[in-house]
């Protein structure tokens, strides 16, 4: 059996007039993330980690932000397509470990639903998805509540 590790990172700016989508769920907040799609920074980092582990470039290569077909798309669709791509190459997902950096809103109450949603999208056990939330202690763009970032690490098996 061959195992491969992938790492993903993404960041999006917080703005007024947009819904906040993280981990495939809508979270009530006064600001939302700006992007071509729904700007779900958690899912985008996860897709990059999956694609990286499979040596298949990145989310922008497969789902470019210049393509109208991806305008305002639900990132869960991108995740499902990403999982299909890596499975076509013979990989299965061992586990995913994700960290989201945001000052507000508090994300801990939403983590179980995010895990359930990602588990269903990816076709893997809930126990194989770890999601953590942290702040940057009011430092940097995240601390100033200008944006949210996410980091993801995955293990693939072939």
Short mmCIF file of C-alpha atoms in Angstrom, two decimals, residues 60-129:
data_model
loop_
_atom_site.label_atom_id
_atom_site.label_comp_id
_atom_site.label_asym_id
_atom_site.label_seq_id
_atom_site.Cartn_x
_atom_site.Cartn_y
_atom_site.Cartn_z
CA UNK A 60 -7.83 26.63 -9.34
CA UNK A 61 -6.50 24.34 -12.06
CA UNK A 62 -9.55 22.07 -11.99
CA UNK A 63 -12.19 24.69 -11.15
CA UNK A 64 -10.88 28.07 -12.39
CA UNK A 65 -12.40 31.27 -11.05
CA UNK A 66 -12.57 32.53 -14.62
CA UNK A 67 -15.16 29.89 -15.59
CA UNK A 68 -18.79 31.00 -15.41
CA UNK A 69 -19.90 27.44 -14.57
CA UNK A 70 -18.30 27.86 -11.13
CA UNK A 71 -19.74 31.30 -10.38
CA UNK A 72 -21.46 31.12 -6.95
CA UNK A 73 -21.17 27.31 -6.98
CA UNK A 74 -21.69 25.40 -3.76
CA UNK A 75 -18.21 24.25 -2.71
CA UNK A 76 -19.64 20.89 -1.65
CA UNK A 77 -20.02 20.20 -5.39
CA UNK A 78 -16.33 21.02 -5.91
CA UNK A 79 -15.40 18.70 -3.03
CA UNK A 80 -17.45 15.83 -4.46
CA UNK A 81 -15.81 16.33 -7.88
CA UNK A 82 -12.38 16.46 -6.26
CA UNK A 83 -13.02 13.18 -4.44
CA UNK A 84 -14.13 11.63 -7.75
CA UNK A 85 -10.91 12.82 -9.41
CA UNK A 86 -8.64 11.29 -6.79
CA UNK A 87 -10.64 8.05 -6.71
CA UNK A 88 -10.33 7.76 -10.50
CA UNK A 89 -6.57 7.85 -9.93
CA UNK A 90 -6.89 4.93 -7.47
CA UNK A 91 -6.70 6.78 -4.16
CA UNK A 92 -8.86 6.42 -1.06
CA UNK A 93 -8.98 8.91 1.79
CA UNK A 94 -7.40 7.86 5.08
CA UNK A 95 -8.18 10.98 7.09
CA UNK A 96 -8.33 14.77 6.99
CA UNK A 97 -7.22 17.27 9.63
CA UNK A 98 -8.41 20.86 9.15
CA UNK A 99 -7.84 24.09 11.07
CA UNK A 100 -9.90 27.24 10.49
CA UNK A 101 -8.59 30.62 11.68
CA UNK A 102 -11.30 33.18 12.48
CA UNK A 103 -11.88 35.71 15.24
CA UNK A 104 -15.65 35.59 14.81
CA UNK A 105 -18.06 33.94 14.68
CA UNK A 106 -17.23 31.24 17.22
CA UNK A 107 -17.06 28.03 15.20
CA UNK A 108 -16.89 25.30 17.86
CA UNK A 109 -20.70 24.85 18.07
CA UNK A 110 -20.78 24.24 14.29
CA UNK A 111 -17.99 21.67 14.03
CA UNK A 112 -20.11 18.51 14.48
CA UNK A 113 -22.41 19.52 11.59
CA UNK A 114 -19.40 20.46 9.44
CA UNK A 115 -17.88 17.02 10.09
CA UNK A 116 -21.15 15.28 9.22
CA UNK A 117 -21.54 17.33 6.03
CA UNK A 118 -17.96 16.68 4.87
CA UNK A 119 -18.25 12.99 5.77
CA UNK A 120 -21.30 12.67 3.53
CA UNK A 121 -19.69 14.62 0.67
CA UNK A 122 -16.49 12.61 0.78
CA UNK A 123 -18.03 9.21 1.51
CA UNK A 124 -15.80 8.61 4.54
CA UNK A 125 -16.39 7.98 8.23
CA UNK A 126 -17.08 10.93 10.50
CA UNK A 127 -14.18 9.75 12.68
CA UNK A 128 -11.80 10.39 9.78
CA UNK A 129 -12.45 14.15 9.69
#
